[in-house]
mmCIF file of C-alpha atoms in Angstrom:
data_model
loop_
_atom_site.group_PDB
_atom_site.id
_atom_site.type_symbol
_atom_site.label_atom_id
_atom_site.label_comp_id
_atom_site.label_asym_id
_atom_site.label_seq_id
_atom_site.Cartn_x
_atom_site.Cartn_y
_atom_site.Cartn_z
ATOM 1 C CA SER A 1 10.324 12.843 8.157
ATOM 2 C CA GLN A 2 8.653 10.628 10.663
ATOM 3 C CA GLN A 3 9.459 9.796 14.185
ATOM 4 C CA GLY A 4 12.501 7.706 14.904
ATOM 5 C CA GLU A 5 15.053 7.781 11.880
ATOM 6 C CA GLU A 6 17.904 6.087 11.972
ATOM 7 C CA ASP A 7 21.502 6.731 10.464
ATOM 8 C CA PRO A 8 23.065 5.515 8.695
ATOM 9 C CA GLN A 9 20.464 3.386 6.495
ATOM 10 C CA ALA A 10 22.952 0.840 5.913
ATOM 11 C CA LEU A 11 26.575 0.248 7.180
ATOM 12 C CA SER A 12 29.099 -2.237 6.236
ATOM 13 C CA ILE A 13 32.350 -3.071 8.295
ATOM 14 C CA GLN A 14 34.865 -5.731 8.872
ATOM 15 C CA GLU A 15 34.432 -8.276 11.582
ATOM 16 C CA GLY A 16 35.727 -7.176 15.216
ATOM 17 C CA GLU A 17 35.403 -3.134 14.541
ATOM 18 C CA ASN A 18 32.518 -1.033 15.847
ATOM 19 C CA ALA A 19 29.567 0.080 14.748
ATOM 20 C CA THR A 20 27.469 2.991 15.633
ATOM 21 C CA MET A 21 24.036 3.717 14.432
ATOM 22 C CA ASN A 22 22.211 6.988 15.301
ATOM 23 C CA CYS A 23 18.317 7.662 15.731
ATOM 24 C CA SER A 24 16.629 10.997 16.130
ATOM 25 C CA TYR A 25 12.884 11.510 17.437
ATOM 26 C CA LYS A 26 10.713 14.098 17.385
ATOM 27 C CA THR A 27 8.433 13.901 20.694
ATOM 28 C CA SER A 28 8.796 14.056 24.164
ATOM 29 C CA ILE A 29 9.915 10.428 25.298
ATOM 30 C CA ASN A 30 9.247 7.964 28.279
ATOM 31 C CA ASN A 31 11.948 5.685 26.848
ATOM 32 C CA LEU A 32 13.869 4.800 23.649
ATOM 33 C CA GLN A 33 14.475 1.301 22.764
ATOM 34 C CA TRP A 34 16.516 -0.903 20.067
ATOM 35 C CA TYR A 35 15.309 -3.710 18.766
ATOM 36 C CA ARG A 36 17.633 -6.173 15.775
ATOM 37 C CA GLN A 37 15.704 -8.030 13.221
ATOM 38 C CA ASN A 38 17.335 -10.850 11.229
ATOM 39 C CA SER A 39 16.429 -11.264 7.377
ATOM 40 C CA GLY A 40 12.926 -12.501 7.297
ATOM 41 C CA ARG A 41 12.506 -12.886 10.737
ATOM 42 C CA GLY A 42 10.569 -10.470 13.862
ATOM 43 C CA LEU A 43 12.063 -8.076 15.896
ATOM 44 C CA VAL A 44 14.337 -8.992 18.903
ATOM 45 C CA HIS A 45 14.298 -6.144 22.067
ATOM 46 C CA LEU A 46 18.047 -5.420 22.759
ATOM 47 C CA ILE A 47 18.002 -2.526 25.273
ATOM 48 C CA LEU A 48 15.634 0.336 26.980
ATOM 49 C CA ILE A 49 17.303 3.253 28.081
ATOM 50 C CA ARG A 50 14.859 5.669 30.135
ATOM 51 C CA SER A 51 14.752 9.280 29.398
ATOM 52 C CA ASN A 52 16.262 10.163 32.649
ATOM 53 C CA GLU A 53 19.244 8.065 31.748
ATOM 54 C CA ARG A 54 22.135 9.518 29.340
ATOM 55 C CA GLU A 55 24.141 5.950 28.688
ATOM 56 C CA LYS A 56 23.400 2.114 29.319
ATOM 57 C CA HIS A 57 25.320 -1.056 28.711
ATOM 58 C CA SER A 58 24.535 -4.526 28.327
ATOM 59 C CA GLY A 59 27.154 -6.874 26.853
ATOM 60 C CA ARG A 60 28.909 -5.316 23.934
ATOM 61 C CA LEU A 61 26.148 -3.103 23.216
ATOM 62 C CA ARG A 62 26.262 0.723 24.530
ATOM 63 C CA VAL A 63 23.476 3.143 24.547
ATOM 64 C CA THR A 64 23.532 6.595 24.872
ATOM 65 C CA LEU A 65 20.287 8.853 24.920
ATOM 66 C CA ASP A 66 20.830 12.707 24.460
ATOM 67 C CA THR A 67 17.237 14.143 25.070
ATOM 68 C CA SER A 68 17.994 17.932 24.308
ATOM 69 C CA LYS A 69 18.620 16.603 21.282
ATOM 70 C CA LYS A 70 16.417 14.370 20.828
ATOM 71 C CA SER A 71 18.654 11.677 19.712
ATOM 72 C CA SER A 72 20.120 7.901 20.488
ATOM 73 C CA SER A 73 23.089 6.250 19.470
ATOM 74 C CA LEU A 74 23.827 2.362 19.617
ATOM 75 C CA LEU A 75 27.143 0.895 19.661
ATOM 76 C CA ILE A 76 28.215 -2.402 18.963
ATOM 77 C CA THR A 77 31.579 -3.333 19.811
ATOM 78 C CA ALA A 78 33.856 -5.871 18.472
ATOM 79 C CA SER A 79 31.262 -6.931 15.656
ATOM 80 C CA ARG A 80 30.843 -10.415 14.605
ATOM 81 C CA ALA A 81 29.450 -11.944 11.568
ATOM 82 C CA ALA A 82 26.053 -12.821 13.780
ATOM 83 C CA ASP A 83 25.446 -9.287 14.465
ATOM 84 C CA THR A 84 24.178 -8.965 10.309
ATOM 85 C CA ALA A 85 20.690 -7.483 10.543
ATOM 86 C CA SER A 86 18.705 -4.717 10.571
ATOM 87 C CA TYR A 87 18.661 -2.422 13.715
ATOM 88 C CA PHE A 88 15.414 -0.119 14.829
ATOM 89 C CA CYS A 89 15.043 2.045 17.015
ATOM 90 C CA ALA A 90 11.388 2.465 18.892
ATOM 91 C CA THR A 91 10.052 5.560 20.856
ATOM 92 C CA ASP A 92 7.778 5.222 23.888
ATOM 93 C CA PRO A 93 6.078 8.617 23.821
ATOM 94 C CA PHE A 94 5.592 10.616 27.052
ATOM 95 C CA GLY A 95 1.886 10.396 27.939
ATOM 96 C CA GLY A 96 1.341 6.814 27.781
ATOM 97 C CA ASN A 97 -0.401 6.017 24.649
ATOM 98 C CA GLU A 98 1.432 2.968 25.031
ATOM 99 C CA LYS A 99 2.517 2.216 21.412
ATOM 100 C CA LEU A 100 6.085 2.240 20.220
ATOM 101 C CA THR A 101 7.064 4.204 16.955
ATOM 102 C CA PHE A 102 9.641 2.432 14.991
ATOM 103 C CA GLY A 103 12.646 4.349 12.929
ATOM 104 C CA THR A 104 13.267 3.185 9.373
ATOM 105 C CA GLY A 105 16.253 1.146 10.281
ATOM 106 C CA THR A 106 19.950 0.616 9.939
ATOM 107 C CA ARG A 107 21.001 -2.461 7.658
ATOM 108 C CA LEU A 108 24.295 -3.566 9.067
ATOM 109 C CA THR A 109 26.452 -6.000 7.343
ATOM 110 C CA ILE A 110 29.297 -7.788 9.093
ATOM 111 C CA ILE A 111 32.237 -8.771 6.623
ATOM 112 C CA PRO A 112 34.052 -11.594 7.944
ATOM 113 C CA ASN B 1 6.982 -20.532 26.991
ATOM 114 C CA ALA B 2 6.277 -20.433 23.317
ATOM 115 C CA GLY B 3 6.539 -16.690 22.432
ATOM 116 C CA VAL B 4 4.578 -14.714 20.356
ATOM 117 C CA MET B 5 2.907 -17.339 17.852
ATOM 118 C CA GLN B 6 1.468 -16.030 14.164
ATOM 119 C CA ASN B 7 0.078 -17.908 11.539
ATOM 120 C CA PRO B 8 0.037 -18.391 8.689
ATOM 121 C CA ARG B 9 3.988 -17.676 8.210
ATOM 122 C CA HIS B 10 3.098 -16.819 4.364
ATOM 123 C CA LEU B 11 -0.204 -16.358 2.639
ATOM 124 C CA VAL B 12 -0.841 -15.758 -1.102
ATOM 125 C CA ARG B 13 -4.179 -14.247 -2.142
ATOM 126 C CA ARG B 14 -5.628 -12.824 -5.324
ATOM 127 C CA ARG B 15 -6.923 -9.322 -5.628
ATOM 128 C CA GLY B 16 -10.239 -9.123 -4.137
ATOM 129 C CA GLN B 17 -10.061 -12.219 -1.776
ATOM 130 C CA GLU B 18 -9.832 -12.333 2.223
ATOM 131 C CA ALA B 19 -6.994 -12.412 4.283
ATOM 132 C CA ARG B 20 -7.221 -13.824 7.645
ATOM 133 C CA LEU B 21 -4.123 -13.376 10.242
ATOM 134 C CA ARG B 22 -3.874 -14.880 13.457
ATOM 135 C CA CYS B 23 -1.521 -13.929 16.452
ATOM 136 C CA SER B 24 -1.596 -15.469 20.075
ATOM 137 C CA PRO B 25 -0.064 -13.470 22.299
ATOM 138 C CA MET B 26 3.084 -14.564 24.710
ATOM 139 C CA LYS B 27 1.401 -16.351 27.690
ATOM 140 C CA GLY B 28 0.734 -13.951 30.494
ATOM 141 C CA HIS B 29 0.474 -10.994 28.036
ATOM 142 C CA SER B 30 -2.904 -9.164 27.383
ATOM 143 C CA HIS B 31 -1.830 -6.670 25.085
ATOM 144 C CA VAL B 32 -1.355 -7.056 21.480
ATOM 145 C CA TYR B 33 -0.258 -4.845 18.638
ATOM 146 C CA TRP B 34 -0.197 -5.259 14.797
ATOM 147 C CA TYR B 35 2.385 -3.543 12.607
ATOM 148 C CA ARG B 36 2.849 -3.669 8.621
ATOM 149 C CA GLN B 37 6.373 -3.601 7.328
ATOM 150 C CA LEU B 38 6.983 -3.128 3.442
ATOM 151 C CA PRO B 39 9.853 -4.334 1.841
ATOM 152 C CA GLU B 40 12.841 -2.479 3.300
ATOM 153 C CA GLU B 41 11.203 -0.212 5.490
ATOM 154 C CA GLY B 42 10.392 -0.117 8.899
ATOM 155 C CA LEU B 43 7.381 -0.888 11.198
ATOM 156 C CA LYS B 44 4.239 0.784 10.533
ATOM 157 C CA PHE B 45 1.964 1.022 13.886
ATOM 158 C CA MET B 46 -1.722 -0.413 12.752
ATOM 159 C CA VAL B 47 -3.702 -1.293 16.006
ATOM 160 C CA TYR B 48 -3.399 -2.037 19.664
ATOM 161 C CA LEU B 49 -5.569 -4.235 21.383
ATOM 162 C CA GLN B 50 -6.563 -5.436 24.753
ATOM 163 C CA LYS B 51 -8.969 -8.305 25.240
ATOM 164 C CA GLU B 52 -12.260 -7.544 23.882
ATOM 165 C CA ASN B 53 -11.365 -3.945 23.179
ATOM 166 C CA ILE B 54 -9.626 -2.089 20.329
ATOM 167 C CA ILE B 55 -7.701 0.647 22.143
ATOM 168 C CA ASP B 56 -6.037 2.646 19.408
ATOM 169 C CA GLU B 57 -6.482 1.883 15.836
ATOM 170 C CA SER B 58 -5.201 4.942 14.812
ATOM 171 C CA GLY B 59 -2.859 3.478 11.995
ATOM 172 C CA MET B 60 -4.975 1.013 10.196
ATOM 173 C CA PRO B 61 -6.822 2.160 7.222
ATOM 174 C CA LYS B 62 -10.556 3.032 7.587
ATOM 175 C CA GLU B 63 -11.702 0.523 4.921
ATOM 176 C CA ARG B 64 -11.238 -3.469 4.209
ATOM 177 C CA PHE B 65 -9.229 -3.862 7.471
ATOM 178 C CA SER B 66 -10.326 -4.811 10.965
ATOM 179 C CA ALA B 67 -8.828 -6.507 13.842
ATOM 180 C CA GLU B 68 -10.152 -8.080 16.991
ATOM 181 C CA PHE B 69 -8.681 -9.945 20.254
ATOM 182 C CA PRO B 70 -11.610 -11.954 21.729
ATOM 183 C CA LYS B 71 -11.934 -13.171 25.358
ATOM 184 C CA GLU B 72 -10.836 -16.537 23.877
ATOM 185 C CA GLY B 73 -8.641 -17.216 21.319
ATOM 186 C CA PRO B 74 -6.160 -15.239 19.334
ATOM 187 C CA SER B 75 -5.961 -12.124 17.769
ATOM 188 C CA ILE B 76 -7.262 -11.901 14.327
ATOM 189 C CA LEU B 77 -6.596 -8.937 11.772
ATOM 190 C CA ARG B 78 -8.603 -9.481 8.926
ATOM 191 C CA ILE B 79 -8.169 -7.653 5.193
ATOM 192 C CA GLN B 80 -11.129 -7.784 2.878
ATOM 193 C CA GLN B 81 -10.785 -7.415 -0.798
ATOM 194 C CA VAL B 82 -7.228 -7.372 -0.968
ATOM 195 C CA VAL B 83 -5.231 -4.970 -3.291
ATOM 196 C CA ARG B 84 -1.382 -5.507 -4.469
ATOM 197 C CA GLY B 85 -0.600 -2.754 -2.133
ATOM 198 C CA ASP B 86 -1.562 -4.641 0.439
ATOM 199 C CA SER B 87 1.429 -7.193 0.164
ATOM 200 C CA ALA B 88 3.722 -6.623 3.120
ATOM 201 C CA ALA B 89 5.041 -8.665 6.110
ATOM 202 C CA TYR B 90 2.529 -8.409 9.250
ATOM 203 C CA PHE B 91 4.117 -8.432 12.405
ATOM 204 C CA CYS B 92 2.172 -9.097 15.997
ATOM 205 C CA ALA B 93 3.801 -7.966 19.075
ATOM 206 C CA SER B 94 2.729 -8.513 22.482
ATOM 207 C CA SER B 95 3.336 -7.101 26.211
ATOM 208 C CA PRO B 96 2.365 -7.662 29.614
ATOM 209 C CA ALA B 97 -0.455 -5.446 31.369
ATOM 210 C CA ASP B 98 1.085 -2.707 33.465
ATOM 211 C CA SER B 99 4.544 -3.594 32.614
ATOM 212 C CA GLY B 100 5.765 -0.014 33.278
ATOM 213 C CA ALA B 101 7.933 0.110 30.209
ATOM 214 C CA ASN B 102 6.279 -0.823 27.302
ATOM 215 C CA VAL B 103 8.849 -3.508 25.745
ATOM 216 C CA LEU B 104 7.224 -5.657 22.928
ATOM 217 C CA THR B 105 7.711 -9.183 22.126
ATOM 218 C CA PHE B 106 7.298 -9.868 18.321
ATOM 219 C CA GLY B 107 6.312 -13.160 16.716
ATOM 220 C CA ALA B 108 8.006 -13.966 13.427
ATOM 221 C CA GLY B 109 5.457 -12.631 11.041
ATOM 222 C CA SER B 110 2.812 -13.253 8.508
ATOM 223 C CA ARG B 111 3.877 -12.485 5.173
ATOM 224 C CA LEU B 112 1.034 -11.672 2.641
ATOM 225 C CA THR B 113 1.432 -11.840 -1.054
ATOM 226 C CA VAL B 114 -1.398 -10.310 -3.162
ATOM 227 C CA LEU B 115 -1.256 -11.619 -6.696
#
């Protein structure tokens, strides 16, 4: 399996519910980032969590990082129809080779 | 601030033709990355460039693919003698030099279709 795998691959929830996506990775990291991609568009950076952080918040987003398990989760609270998109985690590896490795993504559908 | 500009947005080529994709990084950014995305898949790293230098091309096929980022002008990803398997969305991203955290700003992508 590849560095950065999201789980589940697809998720459909009712508007107003919370959505949780998980990401697992393999190597040591400097930081882990989450990006969103709307259909037919480029990726947009959402949030970054450093390797020495365990939790971070930004608006309705909450990210956790467990370096011992090499995993992260993204929680979107009070989902909206506009949150419908694909969500990718990306790892910035320790050692500074300066390229992000992206996971396979979770396709989130918010049902109005 | 125009962000990362990619063109063309859509490109159709017949097998054996050449495809040239252009990327102008965000103003003030000197690092450029190219990624490829197949339908319903994640992004695969292809190449990382700084002005006039290829830093990492470990994700780029050895044949038919090349990239450059000249001193003046946009970065160009060139695919020679395209085959159907090259059909994909190609995304360019940029970041500032020595940003500490490697946060990427992406363009809208160039979608290549090979007939």
